């Protein structure tokens, strides 16, 4: 892990484009489904509601079958090899084949381009090297990428080509920024784990307000981790150590909570990632139960899938979740060092 990090810093410091698999190919049709793996949930004879598409692990995804998988040569002249995902946490995608993965293990954000079959890396913001990137969010309309770094306590802004733009700062320094989300109006939501709040910024970077818990009994978030925003402006905050979600309306008023402590589907042991599909269903990753649970807006459990393992649809510490505009679900599978991609087919209402 340390070797990967040092190498990334050396290449970035040399001012070179760090691009594995970087043959300059024209964009090609993205192969979204792995033809060798077929998995759906729930299992037959029930009607399928979710299907597995593929997994992403880094530069090795673009190795030709039967080949050694050589991509680029180290500056030191060592054998060619790619840099895999090590500890992927946050994930976002543009729906056209580009996937951004915040990886604490290599202190970088992988930019996986499925159409061009290459991987690039963001390792610094201006003159500052990333330390522990955990959150990523996209504003496709404004061509902006946000990265939260829990080690630096900063939120950085880039364009979608990786050019550094600046930072987002609130009324005071962040305590520990983590999960990020962007709403339909371009407002940025930043979960601050230490300060137990969600800070909201305008599209041009101005601080707007903060959301704090109003749910009994303590009316305080306990280690909030991630956030998602619905099309109607409703905000869903993962309140990890209260073992629940707290739901706010578009004006920031607390409405209700979903979930409670438990070890069966419909309850949470360590909720982490959250995302909303095109129908407004709520997907929550649980890092202890190693599953993803799907709820309706009222908190009714509709479906769950997962379990500890390495097969398709199994997880080891699932964390960040993201839906692209084509309703594909991306799951950061931390200890399996991969991103798994799924497609909802239908979820019973």
CSV table of C-alpha atoms in Angstrom, one decimal:
chain,number,residue,atom,x,y,z
A,1,UNK,CA,0.0,0.0,0.0
A,2,UNK,CA,2.8,2.4,0.9
A,3,UNK,CA,4.6,1.6,-2.3
A,4,UNK,CA,1.6,2.6,-4.4
A,5,UNK,CA,1.3,5.9,-2.5
A,6,UNK,CA,4.9,6.8,-2.9
A,7,UNK,CA,4.9,6.0,-6.6
A,8,UNK,CA,1.8,8.1,-7.2
A,9,UNK,CA,3.6,11.0,-5.5
A,10,UNK,CA,6.8,10.6,-7.5
A,11,UNK,CA,5.0,10.5,-10.8
A,12,UNK,CA,2.8,13.5,-9.9
A,13,UNK,CA,5.8,15.4,-8.7
A,14,UNK,CA,7.5,14.8,-12.0
A,15,UNK,CA,4.7,16.6,-13.7
A,16,UNK,CA,3.8,13.6,-16.0
A,17,UNK,CA,0.4,12.3,-16.9
A,18,UNK,CA,-0.2,9.2,-14.8
A,19,UNK,CA,-2.3,7.1,-17.1
A,20,UNK,CA,-2.4,3.3,-17.1
A,21,UNK,CA,-3.6,1.6,-20.2
A,22,UNK,CA,-3.1,4.9,-21.9
A,23,UNK,CA,-3.1,3.9,-25.5
A,24,UNK,CA,-4.9,6.7,-27.2
A,25,UNK,CA,-8.1,5.0,-28.3
A,26,UNK,CA,-11.2,6.6,-29.6
A,27,UNK,CA,-14.2,6.1,-27.3
A,28,UNK,CA,-15.8,2.7,-27.7
A,29,UNK,CA,-19.0,1.2,-26.7
A,30,UNK,CA,-18.9,0.4,-22.9
A,31,UNK,CA,-19.3,-3.2,-22.0
A,32,UNK,CA,-21.6,-2.8,-19.0
A,33,UNK,CA,-22.5,-6.4,-18.5
A,34,UNK,CA,-20.0,-9.2,-17.7
A,35,UNK,CA,-21.1,-11.9,-20.1
A,36,UNK,CA,-19.5,-14.6,-17.9
A,37,UNK,CA,-21.5,-13.7,-14.7
A,38,UNK,CA,-25.3,-13.9,-14.4
A,39,UNK,CA,-26.7,-12.9,-11.0
A,40,UNK,CA,-30.1,-11.5,-10.1
A,41,UNK,CA,-32.0,-10.7,-6.9
A,42,UNK,CA,-34.2,-12.1,-5.5
A,43,UNK,CA,-33.4,-15.6,-6.6
A,44,UNK,CA,-35.8,-17.5,-8.8
A,45,UNK,CA,-38.7,-18.3,-8.9
A,46,UNK,CA,-39.3,-14.7,-7.6
A,47,UNK,CA,-39.3,-12.1,-10.3
A,48,UNK,CA,-35.9,-10.5,-10.6
A,49,UNK,CA,-35.6,-6.9,-9.4
A,50,UNK,CA,-31.9,-6.2,-9.6
A,51,UNK,CA,-29.1,-7.7,-11.7
A,52,UNK,CA,-25.4,-7.7,-11.5
A,53,UNK,CA,-23.5,-5.9,-14.3
A,54,UNK,CA,-19.8,-6.0,-13.7
A,55,UNK,CA,-17.0,-5.1,-11.3
A,56,UNK,CA,-14.2,-2.6,-11.5
A,57,UNK,CA,-10.8,-3.0,-9.9
A,58,UNK,CA,-8.5,-0.5,-11.7
A,59,UNK,CA,-6.1,-0.8,-14.6
A,60,UNK,CA,-6.2,-4.6,-14.6
A,61,UNK,CA,-9.8,-4.4,-16.0
A,62,UNK,CA,-8.4,-3.5,-19.3
A,63,UNK,CA,-5.9,-6.3,-19.7
A,64,UNK,CA,-6.5,-8.5,-22.7
A,65,UNK,CA,-7.5,-12.1,-21.8
A,66,UNK,CA,-4.5,-14.4,-21.9
A,67,UNK,CA,-2.1,-11.4,-21.7
A,68,UNK,CA,0.1,-10.4,-18.8
A,69,UNK,CA,-1.8,-7.1,-18.4
A,70,UNK,CA,1.0,-4.6,-19.0
A,71,UNK,CA,0.0,-1.0,-19.1
A,72,UNK,CA,2.9,1.4,-18.4
A,73,UNK,CA,6.5,1.4,-17.2
A,74,UNK,CA,7.5,2.7,-13.8
A,75,UNK,CA,9.9,5.7,-14.0
A,76,UNK,CA,12.4,3.3,-12.3
A,77,UNK,CA,12.2,0.9,-15.2
A,78,UNK,CA,10.6,-1.9,-13.2
A,79,UNK,CA,8.2,-4.4,-14.7
A,80,UNK,CA,5.0,-2.9,-16.1
A,81,UNK,CA,1.9,-3.1,-13.9
A,82,UNK,CA,-1.2,-1.1,-13.1
A,83,UNK,CA,-2.3,0.4,-9.8
A,84,UNK,CA,-5.3,-1.4,-8.4
A,85,UNK,CA,-8.0,-0.1,-6.1
A,86,UNK,CA,-6.8,-0.6,-2.5
A,87,UNK,CA,-9.4,0.9,-0.2
A,88,UNK,CA,-12.1,2.4,-2.3
A,89,UNK,CA,-14.7,4.4,-0.3
A,90,UNK,CA,-16.5,7.1,-2.3
A,91,UNK,CA,-17.7,6.6,-5.9
A,92,UNK,CA,-19.4,8.7,-8.6
A,93,UNK,CA,-20.0,8.2,-12.3
A,94,UNK,CA,-21.0,10.3,-15.3
A,95,UNK,CA,-23.1,7.5,-16.9
A,96,UNK,CA,-21.0,7.5,-20.1
A,97,UNK,CA,-18.2,5.3,-18.7
A,98,UNK,CA,-16.1,7.5,-16.5
A,99,UNK,CA,-16.1,6.5,-12.8
A,100,UNK,CA,-14.3,8.4,-10.0
A,101,UNK,CA,-13.2,6.4,-7.0
A,102,UNK,CA,-11.8,7.9,-3.8
A,103,UNK,CA,-9.2,5.5,-2.5
A,104,UNK,CA,-7.7,6.1,0.9
A,105,UNK,CA,-5.2,3.3,0.4
A,106,UNK,CA,-3.3,5.1,-2.3
A,107,UNK,CA,-4.2,8.7,-1.3
A,108,UNK,CA,-5.7,9.3,-4.8
A,109,UNK,CA,-8.9,9.4,-6.8
A,110,UNK,CA,-8.9,6.9,-9.6
A,111,UNK,CA,-10.6,8.1,-12.8
A,112,UNK,CA,-11.6,4.9,-14.6
A,113,UNK,CA,-12.6,5.6,-18.2
A,114,UNK,CA,-14.4,2.5,-19.5
A,115,UNK,CA,-15.0,3.9,-23.0
A,116,UNK,CA,-11.3,4.7,-23.6
A,117,UNK,CA,-10.0,1.8,-21.6
A,118,UNK,CA,-7.7,3.7,-19.4
A,119,UNK,CA,-7.2,5.0,-15.8
A,120,UNK,CA,-5.9,8.3,-14.7
A,121,UNK,CA,-5.3,9.5,-11.1
A,122,UNK,CA,-5.9,12.7,-9.2
A,123,UNK,CA,-3.2,12.9,-6.5
A,124,UNK,CA,-3.0,16.6,-5.6
A,125,UNK,CA,-5.1,19.8,-5.4
A,126,UNK,CA,-2.9,22.6,-6.5
A,127,UNK,CA,0.3,22.2,-4.5
A,128,UNK,CA,-1.3,20.0,-1.8
A,129,UNK,CA,-1.1,16.2,-2.1
A,130,UNK,CA,-4.2,14.3,-1.1
A,131,UNK,CA,-3.9,12.3,2.1
A,132,UNK,CA,-7.2,10.5,2.7
A,133,UNK,CA,-9.8,11.1,0.0
A,134,UNK,CA,-13.1,9.6,1.1
A,135,UNK,CA,-16.0,11.4,-0.7
A,136,UNK,CA,-16.6,12.3,-4.4
A,137,UNK,CA,-19.5,14.1,-6.0
A,138,UNK,CA,-20.3,15.4,-9.5
A,139,UNK,CA,-22.1,18.4,-10.9
A,140,UNK,CA,-22.3,17.3,-14.5
A,141,UNK,CA,-24.2,20.5,-15.5
A,142,UNK,CA,-21.5,22.8,-14.2
A,143,UNK,CA,-18.5,20.5,-15.1
A,144,UNK,CA,-17.4,20.2,-11.5
A,145,UNK,CA,-15.9,17.4,-9.3
A,146,UNK,CA,-15.8,17.6,-5.5
A,147,UNK,CA,-13.4,15.6,-3.4
A,148,UNK,CA,-13.5,15.5,0.4
A,149,UNK,CA,-10.2,14.6,2.2
A,150,UNK,CA,-10.7,13.4,5.8
A,151,UNK,CA,-6.9,13.6,6.5
A,152,UNK,CA,-6.6,17.3,5.4
A,153,UNK,CA,-10.1,18.3,6.6
A,154,UNK,CA,-10.8,20.0,3.3
A,155,UNK,CA,-13.2,19.8,0.3
A,156,UNK,CA,-11.5,20.4,-3.1
A,157,UNK,CA,-13.1,21.4,-6.4
A,158,UNK,CA,-11.9,20.2,-9.8
A,159,UNK,CA,-13.3,20.2,-13.3
A,160,UNK,CA,-14.2,16.9,-14.8
A,161,UNK,CA,-10.9,16.7,-16.6
A,162,UNK,CA,-9.1,16.9,-13.2
A,163,UNK,CA,-8.0,20.5,-13.3
A,164,UNK,CA,-7.9,22.0,-9.8
A,165,UNK,CA,-10.3,24.9,-9.2
A,166,UNK,CA,-10.3,25.7,-5.5
A,167,UNK,CA,-11.8,24.7,-2.1
A,168,UNK,CA,-15.2,24.9,-0.4
A,169,UNK,CA,-15.0,26.5,3.1
A,170,UNK,CA,-17.8,27.1,5.6
A,171,UNK,CA,-18.0,29.5,8.6
A,172,UNK,CA,-15.1,27.6,10.1
A,173,UNK,CA,-12.7,24.8,9.1
A,174,UNK,CA,-14.3,21.3,8.6
A,175,UNK,CA,-13.9,18.9,11.5
A,176,UNK,CA,-13.7,15.8,9.2
A,177,UNK,CA,-15.5,16.0,5.9
A,178,UNK,CA,-16.8,12.7,4.6
A,179,UNK,CA,-19.8,12.0,2.3
A,180,UNK,CA,-20.8,14.5,-0.4
A,181,UNK,CA,-23.9,15.0,-2.6
A,182,UNK,CA,-25.0,17.5,-5.2
A,183,UNK,CA,-28.7,18.3,-5.7
A,184,UNK,CA,-30.5,19.3,-8.8
A,185,UNK,CA,-29.8,23.0,-8.3
A,186,UNK,CA,-26.1,22.4,-8.0
A,187,UNK,CA,-25.9,22.8,-4.2
A,188,UNK,CA,-23.2,20.8,-2.5
A,189,UNK,CA,-23.9,18.9,0.7
A,190,UNK,CA,-20.9,18.0,2.9
A,191,UNK,CA,-21.2,15.6,5.9
A,192,UNK,CA,-18.9,16.7,8.7
A,193,UNK,CA,-18.4,13.7,11.0
A,194,UNK,CA,-16.8,15.5,13.9
A,195,UNK,CA,-19.1,18.5,13.9
A,196,UNK,CA,-22.1,16.3,13.6
A,197,UNK,CA,-23.7,18.3,10.8
A,198,UNK,CA,-24.2,18.7,7.1
A,199,UNK,CA,-22.9,21.9,5.5
A,200,UNK,CA,-24.7,23.2,2.4
A,201,UNK,CA,-23.0,25.4,-0.2
A,202,UNK,CA,-24.4,27.2,-3.3
A,203,UNK,CA,-23.1,26.3,-6.8
A,204,UNK,CA,-20.7,29.2,-6.7
A,205,UNK,CA,-19.2,28.1,-3.4
A,206,UNK,CA,-21.0,30.3,-0.9
A,207,UNK,CA,-21.9,28.8,2.5
A,208,UNK,CA,-25.7,28.6,2.9
A,209,UNK,CA,-26.6,26.8,6.1
A,210,UNK,CA,-26.0,23.6,8.1
A,211,UNK,CA,-28.4,20.7,8.9
A,212,UNK,CA,-28.3,19.3,12.4
A,213,UNK,CA,-30.3,16.4,13.8
A,214,UNK,CA,-33.7,17.2,15.4
A,215,UNK,CA,-34.7,13.6,16.1
A,216,UNK,CA,-35.2,12.3,19.6
A,217,UNK,CA,-33.9,11.2,22.0
A,218,UNK,CA,-30.6,13.2,21.8
A,219,UNK,CA,-31.4,15.4,18.8
A,220,UNK,CA,-27.8,15.0,17.7
A,221,UNK,CA,-26.1,13.1,14.9
A,222,UNK,CA,-23.6,10.4,16.1
A,223,UNK,CA,-20.9,10.0,13.5
A,224,UNK,CA,-22.9,10.9,10.4
A,225,UNK,CA,-21.2,9.4,7.3
A,226,UNK,CA,-23.1,10.1,4.0
A,227,UNK,CA,-25.9,12.0,2.5
A,228,UNK,CA,-28.3,11.8,-0.5
A,229,UNK,CA,-30.7,14.4,-1.9
A,230,UNK,CA,-34.0,13.5,-3.7
A,231,UNK,CA,-35.4,15.2,-6.7
A,232,UNK,CA,-37.9,17.1,-4.5
A,233,UNK,CA,-35.1,18.4,-2.3
A,234,UNK,CA,-35.6,16.0,0.5
A,235,UNK,CA,-32.3,15.2,2.3
A,236,UNK,CA,-31.4,11.8,3.7
A,237,UNK,CA,-28.5,11.7,6.2
A,238,UNK,CA,-26.9,8.4,7.3
A,239,UNK,CA,-26.6,8.8,11.1
A,240,UNK,CA,-24.2,5.8,11.6
A,241,UNK,CA,-24.0,5.4,15.3
A,242,UNK,CA,-27.6,6.2,15.9
A,243,UNK,CA,-28.2,3.3,13.4
A,244,UNK,CA,-30.7,5.2,11.3
A,245,UNK,CA,-31.4,7.6,8.5
A,246,UNK,CA,-32.8,11.1,9.3
A,247,UNK,CA,-35.0,12.6,6.6
A,248,UNK,CA,-35.3,16.4,6.1
A,249,UNK,CA,-37.6,18.3,3.8
A,250,UNK,CA,-36.3,20.8,1.2
A,251,UNK,CA,-36.4,23.6,3.8
A,252,UNK,CA,-34.2,21.6,6.2
A,253,UNK,CA,-36.9,20.6,8.7
A,254,UNK,CA,-36.5,17.1,10.2
A,255,UNK,CA,-39.4,14.9,9.2
A,256,UNK,CA,-38.7,11.3,10.4
A,257,UNK,CA,-36.1,8.6,10.9
A,258,UNK,CA,-35.8,5.3,9.1
A,259,UNK,CA,-34.2,2.2,10.8
A,260,UNK,CA,-32.9,1.1,14.2
A,261,UNK,CA,-30.2,-1.0,15.6
A,262,UNK,CA,-30.3,-4.7,14.7
A,263,UNK,CA,-28.8,-7.5,12.8
A,264,UNK,CA,-31.7,-8.5,10.5
A,265,UNK,CA,-32.8,-6.9,7.2
A,266,UNK,CA,-34.7,-3.7,7.9
A,267,UNK,CA,-32.3,-2.8,10.7
A,268,UNK,CA,-28.8,-1.4,10.7
A,269,UNK,CA,-25.5,-2.4,12.4
A,270,UNK,CA,-23.2,0.1,10.7
A,271,UNK,CA,-25.0,2.0,7.9
A,272,UNK,CA,-22.5,3.8,5.6
A,273,UNK,CA,-23.4,4.6,2.0
A,274,UNK,CA,-26.7,5.9,0.7
A,275,UNK,CA,-28.2,6.6,-2.8
A,276,UNK,CA,-31.6,7.0,-4.4
A,277,UNK,CA,-32.6,5.3,-7.6
A,278,UNK,CA,-34.7,6.8,-10.4
A,279,UNK,CA,-37.9,5.9,-8.6
A,280,UNK,CA,-36.9,7.4,-5.3
A,281,UNK,CA,-36.2,4.2,-3.5
A,282,UNK,CA,-33.5,4.4,-0.8
A,283,UNK,CA,-30.4,2.2,-0.9
A,284,UNK,CA,-28.3,1.9,2.2
A,285,UNK,CA,-25.0,-0.1,2.5
A,286,UNK,CA,-24.3,-1.7,5.9
A,287,UNK,CA,-20.6,-2.2,6.6
A,288,UNK,CA,-21.2,-4.9,9.3
A,289,UNK,CA,-24.1,-6.8,7.7
A,290,UNK,CA,-22.2,-6.6,4.3
A,291,UNK,CA,-25.4,-6.0,2.5
A,292,UNK,CA,-27.4,-3.3,0.6
A,293,UNK,CA,-30.9,-2.7,1.8
A,294,UNK,CA,-33.6,-1.0,-0.3
A,295,UNK,CA,-36.5,0.9,1.3
A,296,UNK,CA,-39.4,2.9,0.1
A,297,UNK,CA,-39.7,6.6,1.1
A,298,UNK,CA,-41.7,5.6,4.2
A,299,UNK,CA,-39.0,3.3,5.4
A,300,UNK,CA,-40.6,0.0,4.4
A,301,UNK,CA,-38.0,-2.7,3.5
A,302,UNK,CA,-38.4,-3.8,-0.2
A,303,UNK,CA,-35.4,-5.9,-0.8
A,304,UNK,CA,-31.9,-6.6,0.4
A,305,UNK,CA,-28.9,-8.3,-1.2
A,306,UNK,CA,-25.4,-9.2,-0.3
A,307,UNK,CA,-23.6,-11.1,2.4
A,308,UNK,CA,-19.9,-11.5,3.2
A,309,UNK,CA,-17.9,-13.0,0.3
A,310,UNK,CA,-16.1,-12.3,-2.9
A,311,UNK,CA,-18.7,-13.5,-5.5
A,312,UNK,CA,-20.8,-11.2,-7.5
A,313,UNK,CA,-23.2,-9.4,-5.2
A,314,UNK,CA,-21.3,-10.3,-2.1
A,315,UNK,CA,-19.4,-7.7,-0.1
A,316,UNK,CA,-16.7,-7.1,2.5
A,317,UNK,CA,-17.3,-3.7,4.1
A,318,UNK,CA,-19.5,-2.0,1.5
A,319,UNK,CA,-19.4,1.8,1.8
A,320,UNK,CA,-20.1,4.4,-0.9
A,321,UNK,CA,-23.1,4.1,-3.2
A,322,UNK,CA,-24.0,6.1,-6.3
A,323,UNK,CA,-26.6,6.0,-9.1
A,324,UNK,CA,-25.8,7.4,-12.5
A,325,UNK,CA,-28.4,9.0,-14.8
A,326,UNK,CA,-29.1,5.6,-16.4
A,327,UNK,CA,-30.1,4.2,-13.0
A,328,UNK,CA,-27.0,2.0,-12.6
A,329,UNK,CA,-25.9,1.4,-9.0
A,330,UNK,CA,-22.2,1.6,-8.1
A,331,UNK,CA,-21.1,0.0,-4.7
A,332,UNK,CA,-17.7,0.6,-3.2
A,333,UNK,CA,-16.7,-2.9,-1.9
A,334,UNK,CA,-13.8,-1.8,0.3
A,335,UNK,CA,-12.0,-5.0,1.5
A,336,UNK,CA,-12.7,-6.7,-1.8
A,337,UNK,CA,-10.9,-3.8,-3.5
A,338,UNK,CA,-13.5,-3.2,-6.2
A,339,UNK,CA,-16.5,-1.3,-7.3
A,340,UNK,CA,-19.5,-3.5,-8.2
A,341,UNK,CA,-22.1,-2.2,-10.7
A,342,UNK,CA,-25.8,-3.3,-10.7
A,343,UNK,CA,-29.0,-2.4,-12.6
A,344,UNK,CA,-32.4,-2.2,-10.9
A,345,UNK,CA,-35.0,-3.9,-13.0
A,346,UNK,CA,-38.0,-3.3,-10.8
A,347,UNK,CA,-38.6,-2.9,-7.1
A,348,UNK,CA,-42.1,-3.8,-5.8
A,349,UNK,CA,-43.9,-0.9,-4.3
